[in-house]
mmCIF file of C-alpha atoms in Angstrom:
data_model
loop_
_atom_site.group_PDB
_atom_site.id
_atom_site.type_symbol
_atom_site.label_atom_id
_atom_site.label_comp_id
_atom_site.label_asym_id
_atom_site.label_seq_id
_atom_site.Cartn_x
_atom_site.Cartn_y
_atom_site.Cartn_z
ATOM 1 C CA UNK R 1 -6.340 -4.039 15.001
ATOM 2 C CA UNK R 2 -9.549 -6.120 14.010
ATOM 3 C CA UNK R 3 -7.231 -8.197 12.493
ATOM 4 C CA UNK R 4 -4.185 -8.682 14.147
ATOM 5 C CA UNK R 5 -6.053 -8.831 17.682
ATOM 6 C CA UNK R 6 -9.016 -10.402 16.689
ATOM 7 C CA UNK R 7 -7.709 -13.013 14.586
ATOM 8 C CA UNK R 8 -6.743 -14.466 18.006
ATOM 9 C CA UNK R 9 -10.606 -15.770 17.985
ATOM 10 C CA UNK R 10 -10.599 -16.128 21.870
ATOM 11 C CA UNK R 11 -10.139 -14.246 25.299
ATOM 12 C CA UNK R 12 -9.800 -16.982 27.318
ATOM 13 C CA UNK R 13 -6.709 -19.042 28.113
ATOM 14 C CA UNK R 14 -3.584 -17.455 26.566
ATOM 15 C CA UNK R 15 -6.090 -15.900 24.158
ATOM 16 C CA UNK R 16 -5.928 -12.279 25.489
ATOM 17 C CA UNK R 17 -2.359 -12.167 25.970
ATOM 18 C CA UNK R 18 -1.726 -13.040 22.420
ATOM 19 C CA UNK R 19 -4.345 -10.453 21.641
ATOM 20 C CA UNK R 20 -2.923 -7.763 24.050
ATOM 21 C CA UNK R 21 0.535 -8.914 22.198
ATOM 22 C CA UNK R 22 -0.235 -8.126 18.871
ATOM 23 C CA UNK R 23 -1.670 -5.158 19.764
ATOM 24 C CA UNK R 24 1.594 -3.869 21.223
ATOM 25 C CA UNK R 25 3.475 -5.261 18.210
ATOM 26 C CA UNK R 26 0.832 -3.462 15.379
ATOM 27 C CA UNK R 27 1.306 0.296 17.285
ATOM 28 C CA UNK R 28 4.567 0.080 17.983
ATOM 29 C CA UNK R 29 5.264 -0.915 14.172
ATOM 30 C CA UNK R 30 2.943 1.840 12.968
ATOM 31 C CA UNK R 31 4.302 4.869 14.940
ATOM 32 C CA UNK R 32 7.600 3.638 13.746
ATOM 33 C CA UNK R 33 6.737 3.252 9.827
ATOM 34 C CA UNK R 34 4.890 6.893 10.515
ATOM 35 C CA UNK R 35 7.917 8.856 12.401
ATOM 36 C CA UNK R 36 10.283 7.107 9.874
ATOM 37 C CA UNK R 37 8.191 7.987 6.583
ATOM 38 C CA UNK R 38 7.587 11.275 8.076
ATOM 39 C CA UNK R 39 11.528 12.446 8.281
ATOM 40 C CA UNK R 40 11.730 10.451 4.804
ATOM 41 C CA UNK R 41 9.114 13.130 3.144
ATOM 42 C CA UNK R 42 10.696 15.978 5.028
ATOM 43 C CA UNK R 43 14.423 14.990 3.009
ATOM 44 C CA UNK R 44 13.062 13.988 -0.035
ATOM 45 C CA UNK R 45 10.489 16.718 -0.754
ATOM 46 C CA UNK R 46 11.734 19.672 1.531
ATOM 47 C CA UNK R 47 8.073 19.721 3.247
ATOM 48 C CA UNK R 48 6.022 17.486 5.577
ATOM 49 C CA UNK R 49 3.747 15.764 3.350
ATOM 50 C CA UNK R 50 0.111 14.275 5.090
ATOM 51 C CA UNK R 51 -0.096 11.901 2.493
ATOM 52 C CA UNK R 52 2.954 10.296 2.497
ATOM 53 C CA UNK R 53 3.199 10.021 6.109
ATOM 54 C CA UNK R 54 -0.297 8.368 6.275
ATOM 55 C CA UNK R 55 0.670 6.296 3.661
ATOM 56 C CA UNK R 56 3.989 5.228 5.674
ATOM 57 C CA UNK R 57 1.929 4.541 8.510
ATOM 58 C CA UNK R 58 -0.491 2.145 6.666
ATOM 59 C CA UNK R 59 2.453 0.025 5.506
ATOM 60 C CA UNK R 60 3.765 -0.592 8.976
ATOM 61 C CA UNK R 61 0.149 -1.298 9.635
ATOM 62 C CA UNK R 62 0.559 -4.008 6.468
ATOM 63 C CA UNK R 63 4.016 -5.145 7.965
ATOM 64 C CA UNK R 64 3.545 -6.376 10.778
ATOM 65 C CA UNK R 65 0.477 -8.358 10.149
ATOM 66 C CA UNK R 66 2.004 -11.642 9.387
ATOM 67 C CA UNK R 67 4.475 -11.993 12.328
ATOM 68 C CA UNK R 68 2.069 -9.511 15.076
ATOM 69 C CA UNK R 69 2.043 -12.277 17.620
ATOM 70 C CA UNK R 70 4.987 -13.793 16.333
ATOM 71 C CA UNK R 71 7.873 -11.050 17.122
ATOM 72 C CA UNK R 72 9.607 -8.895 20.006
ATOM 73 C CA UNK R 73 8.625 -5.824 20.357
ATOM 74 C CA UNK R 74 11.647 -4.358 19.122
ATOM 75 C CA UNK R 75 11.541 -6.277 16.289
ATOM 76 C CA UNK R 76 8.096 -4.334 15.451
ATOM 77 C CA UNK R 77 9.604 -1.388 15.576
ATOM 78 C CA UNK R 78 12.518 -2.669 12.956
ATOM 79 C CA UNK R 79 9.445 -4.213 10.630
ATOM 80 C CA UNK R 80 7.531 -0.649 10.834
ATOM 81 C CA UNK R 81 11.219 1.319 9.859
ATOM 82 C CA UNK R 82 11.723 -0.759 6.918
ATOM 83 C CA UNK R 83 8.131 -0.930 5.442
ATOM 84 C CA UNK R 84 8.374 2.842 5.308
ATOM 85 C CA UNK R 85 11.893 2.472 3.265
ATOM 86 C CA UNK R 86 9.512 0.054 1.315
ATOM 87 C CA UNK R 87 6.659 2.388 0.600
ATOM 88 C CA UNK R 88 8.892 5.492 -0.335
ATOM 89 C CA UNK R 89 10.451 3.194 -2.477
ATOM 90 C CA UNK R 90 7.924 1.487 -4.491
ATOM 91 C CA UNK R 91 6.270 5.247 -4.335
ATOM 92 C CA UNK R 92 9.219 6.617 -6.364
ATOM 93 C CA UNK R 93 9.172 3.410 -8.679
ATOM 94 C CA UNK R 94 5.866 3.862 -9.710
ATOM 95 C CA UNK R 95 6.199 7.203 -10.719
ATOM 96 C CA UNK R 96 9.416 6.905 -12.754
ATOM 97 C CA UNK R 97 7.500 3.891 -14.536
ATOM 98 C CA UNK R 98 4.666 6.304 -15.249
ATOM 99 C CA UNK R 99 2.376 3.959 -13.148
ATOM 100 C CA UNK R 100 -0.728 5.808 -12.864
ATOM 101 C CA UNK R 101 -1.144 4.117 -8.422
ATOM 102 C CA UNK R 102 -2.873 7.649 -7.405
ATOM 103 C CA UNK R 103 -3.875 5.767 -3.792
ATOM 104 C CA UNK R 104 -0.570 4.355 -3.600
ATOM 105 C CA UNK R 105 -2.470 1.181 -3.380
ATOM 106 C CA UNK R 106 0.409 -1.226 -4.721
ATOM 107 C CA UNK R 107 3.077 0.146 -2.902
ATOM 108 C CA UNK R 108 1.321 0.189 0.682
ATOM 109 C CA UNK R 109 -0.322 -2.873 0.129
ATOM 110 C CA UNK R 110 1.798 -4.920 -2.208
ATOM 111 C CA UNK R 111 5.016 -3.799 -1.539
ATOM 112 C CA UNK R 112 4.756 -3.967 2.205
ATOM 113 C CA UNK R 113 3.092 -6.618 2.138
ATOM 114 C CA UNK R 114 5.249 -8.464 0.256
ATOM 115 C CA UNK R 115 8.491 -7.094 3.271
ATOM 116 C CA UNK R 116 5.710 -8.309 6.139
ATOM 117 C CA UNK R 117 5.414 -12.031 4.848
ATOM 118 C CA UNK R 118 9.420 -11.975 4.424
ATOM 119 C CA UNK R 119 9.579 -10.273 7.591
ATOM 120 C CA UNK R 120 7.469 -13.086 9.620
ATOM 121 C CA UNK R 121 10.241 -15.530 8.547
ATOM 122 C CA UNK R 122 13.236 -13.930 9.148
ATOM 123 C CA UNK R 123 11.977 -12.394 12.956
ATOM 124 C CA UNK R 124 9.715 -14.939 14.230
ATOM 125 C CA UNK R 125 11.119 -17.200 17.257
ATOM 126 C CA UNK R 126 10.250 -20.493 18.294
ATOM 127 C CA UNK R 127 9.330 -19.390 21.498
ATOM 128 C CA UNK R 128 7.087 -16.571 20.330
ATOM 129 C CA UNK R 129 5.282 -19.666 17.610
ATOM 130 C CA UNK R 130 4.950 -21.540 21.056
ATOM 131 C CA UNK R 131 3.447 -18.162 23.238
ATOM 132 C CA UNK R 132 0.792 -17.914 20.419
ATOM 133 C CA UNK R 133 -0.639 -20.969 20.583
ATOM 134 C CA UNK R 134 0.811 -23.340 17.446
ATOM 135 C CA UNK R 135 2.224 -26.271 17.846
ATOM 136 C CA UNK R 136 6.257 -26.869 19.144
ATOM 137 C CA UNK R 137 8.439 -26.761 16.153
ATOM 138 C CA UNK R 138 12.247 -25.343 14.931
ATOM 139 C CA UNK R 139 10.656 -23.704 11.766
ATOM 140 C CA UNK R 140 12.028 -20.349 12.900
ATOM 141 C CA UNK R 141 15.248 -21.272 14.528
ATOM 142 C CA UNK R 142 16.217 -23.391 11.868
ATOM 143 C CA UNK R 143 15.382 -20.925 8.626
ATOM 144 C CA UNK R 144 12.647 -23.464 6.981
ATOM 145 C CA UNK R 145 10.188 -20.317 8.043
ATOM 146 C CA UNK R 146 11.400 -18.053 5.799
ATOM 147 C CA UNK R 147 11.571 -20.637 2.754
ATOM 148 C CA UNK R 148 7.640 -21.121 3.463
ATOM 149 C CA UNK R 149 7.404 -16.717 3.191
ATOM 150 C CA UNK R 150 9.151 -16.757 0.125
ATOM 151 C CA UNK R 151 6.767 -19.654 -1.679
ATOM 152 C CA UNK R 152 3.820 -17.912 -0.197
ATOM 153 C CA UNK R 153 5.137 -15.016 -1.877
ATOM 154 C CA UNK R 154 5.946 -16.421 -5.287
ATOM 155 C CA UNK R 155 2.384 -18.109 -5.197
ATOM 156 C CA UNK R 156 0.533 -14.843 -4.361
ATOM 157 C CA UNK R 157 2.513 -13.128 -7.018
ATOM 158 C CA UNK R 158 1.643 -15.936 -9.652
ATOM 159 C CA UNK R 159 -2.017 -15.991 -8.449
ATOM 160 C CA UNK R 160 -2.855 -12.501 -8.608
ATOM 161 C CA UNK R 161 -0.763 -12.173 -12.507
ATOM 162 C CA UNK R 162 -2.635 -15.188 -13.535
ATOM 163 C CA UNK R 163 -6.501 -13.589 -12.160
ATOM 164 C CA UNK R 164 -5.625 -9.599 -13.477
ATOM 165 C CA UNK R 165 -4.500 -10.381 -16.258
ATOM 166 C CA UNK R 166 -7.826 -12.787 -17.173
ATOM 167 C CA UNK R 167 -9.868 -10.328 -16.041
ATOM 168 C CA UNK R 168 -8.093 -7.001 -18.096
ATOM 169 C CA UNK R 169 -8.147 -9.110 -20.796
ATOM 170 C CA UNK R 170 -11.689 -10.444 -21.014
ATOM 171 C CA UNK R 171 -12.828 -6.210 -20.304
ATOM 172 C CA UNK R 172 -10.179 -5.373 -23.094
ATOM 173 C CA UNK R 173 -11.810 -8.054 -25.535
ATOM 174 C CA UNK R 174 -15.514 -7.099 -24.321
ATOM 175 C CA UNK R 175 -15.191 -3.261 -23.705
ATOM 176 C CA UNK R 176 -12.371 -2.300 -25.569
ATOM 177 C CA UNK R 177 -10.439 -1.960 -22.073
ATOM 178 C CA UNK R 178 -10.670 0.222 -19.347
ATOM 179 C CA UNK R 179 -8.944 3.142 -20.295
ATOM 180 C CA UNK R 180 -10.090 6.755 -20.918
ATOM 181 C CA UNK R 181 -9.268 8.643 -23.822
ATOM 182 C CA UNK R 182 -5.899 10.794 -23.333
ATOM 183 C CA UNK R 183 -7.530 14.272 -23.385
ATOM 184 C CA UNK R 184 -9.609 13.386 -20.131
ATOM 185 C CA UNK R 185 -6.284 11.940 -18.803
ATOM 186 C CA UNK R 186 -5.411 15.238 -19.061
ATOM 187 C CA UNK R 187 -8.007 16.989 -17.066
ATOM 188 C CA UNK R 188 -8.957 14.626 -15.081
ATOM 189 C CA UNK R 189 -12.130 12.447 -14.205
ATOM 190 C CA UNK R 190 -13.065 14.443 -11.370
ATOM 191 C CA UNK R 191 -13.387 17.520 -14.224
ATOM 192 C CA UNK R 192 -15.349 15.469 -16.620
ATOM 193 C CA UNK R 193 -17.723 14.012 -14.173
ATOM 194 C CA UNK R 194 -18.291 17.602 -12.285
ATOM 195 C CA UNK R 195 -16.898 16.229 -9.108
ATOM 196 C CA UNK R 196 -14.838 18.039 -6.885
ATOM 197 C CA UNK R 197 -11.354 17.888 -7.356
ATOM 198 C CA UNK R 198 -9.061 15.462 -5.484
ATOM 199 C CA UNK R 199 -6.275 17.401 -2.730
ATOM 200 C CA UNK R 200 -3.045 18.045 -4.877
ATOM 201 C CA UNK R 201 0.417 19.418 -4.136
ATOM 202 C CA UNK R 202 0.572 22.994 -4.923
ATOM 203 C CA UNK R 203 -3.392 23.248 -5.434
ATOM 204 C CA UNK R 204 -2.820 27.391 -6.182
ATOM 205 C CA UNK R 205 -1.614 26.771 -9.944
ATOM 206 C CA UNK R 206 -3.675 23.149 -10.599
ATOM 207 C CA UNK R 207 -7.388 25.253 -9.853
ATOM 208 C CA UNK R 208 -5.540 28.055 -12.143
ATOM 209 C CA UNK R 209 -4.707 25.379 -15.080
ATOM 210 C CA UNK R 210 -8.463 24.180 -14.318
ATOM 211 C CA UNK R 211 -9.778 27.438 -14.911
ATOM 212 C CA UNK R 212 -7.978 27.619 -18.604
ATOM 213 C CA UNK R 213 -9.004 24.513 -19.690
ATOM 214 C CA UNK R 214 -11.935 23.556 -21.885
ATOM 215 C CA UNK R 215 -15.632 23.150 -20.079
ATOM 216 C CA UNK R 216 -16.800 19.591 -19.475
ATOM 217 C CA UNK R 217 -19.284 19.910 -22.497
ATOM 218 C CA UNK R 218 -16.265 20.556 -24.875
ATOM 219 C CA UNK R 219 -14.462 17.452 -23.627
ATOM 220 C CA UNK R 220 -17.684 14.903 -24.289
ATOM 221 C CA UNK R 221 -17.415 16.669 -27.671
ATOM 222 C CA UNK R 222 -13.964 15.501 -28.657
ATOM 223 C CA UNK R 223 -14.327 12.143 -26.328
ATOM 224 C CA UNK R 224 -15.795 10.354 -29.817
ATOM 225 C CA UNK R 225 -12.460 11.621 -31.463
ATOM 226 C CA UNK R 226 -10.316 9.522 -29.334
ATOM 227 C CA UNK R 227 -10.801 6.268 -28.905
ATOM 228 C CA UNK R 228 -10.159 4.144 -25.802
ATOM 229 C CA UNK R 229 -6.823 2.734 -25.443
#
């Protein structure tokens, strides 16, 4: 809401209808990305899973940021559906790439992210453009908008490549990289650090595979042994 609402900059005027706007269009696109990626959890796992559904939830929230003061309200609600369809499915492509996205970072961030800027294009109107404050134009109307959404894209893709992969390789070159050896892949950093454990699915059996696996002071043992990858 800080910044949909408050990117307006002003109260007076228009200012706080804009602002009262997008603050319509960012809950109503939420509670839609979070009912729709809470059913979506129920099919695909047989439970309702916290996680996912928050996760759901923050893509809507991601979604809609572009085009807040630029769509219908019913049009939010369409924007928040789809970015959960967006997150489930960018969660279940990272995992069958072996994508190790624990926060599901990428997926509610980049891959709704990605839908919102397309989104702003194909559901902004002229009129709405005009209601928010921007100069009189056909950009919507006409289709030019979502041309500019897919550059923006392409140049945010190609800008963030180009900057990651300097900096990996400049730590991969200087530190070796920034991987940990596979055997505390295995057990995890929270183990070898003494930290508690992260929430997991079916925590029962992962604190009873804890419990059989080697003490901390075994695994800074072996750590010289593998070297990072």
């Amino acid at each position: 809401y800080g910044f949909n609402c408050g990117s307006t900059m002003q109260v007076s005027g228009n200012g706080a209808n804009v602002a009262s706007k997008a603050a319509v269009t960012t809950t109503i696109a939420a509670g839609s990305a979070c009912f729709t990626s809470t059913i979506l959890a129920q099919i695909l796992t047989e439970r309702f899973d916290i996680a996912l559904t928050i996760n759901g939830l923050l893509g809507g929230l991601v979604a809609i940021t572009a085009s807040c003061a630029f769509v219908d309200p019913w049009m939010a609600a369409f924007i928040g559906l789809v970015a959960a369809l967006v997150y489930h499915g960018s969660h279940k492509l990272l995992l069958h790439l072996g994508i190790d996205d624990p926060l599901d970072a990428s997926a509610v961030h980049g891959a709704c992210g990605i839908w919102g800027l397309v989104a702003a294009g194909i559901f902004c109107t002229d009129a709405n453009v005009a209601y928010a404050g921007y100069d009189i134009n056909t950009a919507c109307s006409s289709g030019d908008q979502i041309a500019v959404q897919a550059i923006g894209v392409g140049a945010l893709l190609a800008w963030v490549t180009v900057t990651s992969a300097a900096c990996f390789l400049t730590l991969e070159v200087l530190m070796g990289g920034v991987r940990v050896p596979e055997i505390i892949e295995g057990i995890g950093l929270d183990t070898k650090h003494e930290l508690p454990p992260a929430p997991r699915q079916n925590s029962a059996p992962a604190m009873q595979n804890r419990r059989a696996e080697p003490d901390s002071d075994a695994v800074v043992e072996e750590e010289s042994q593998h070297p990072v990858g």
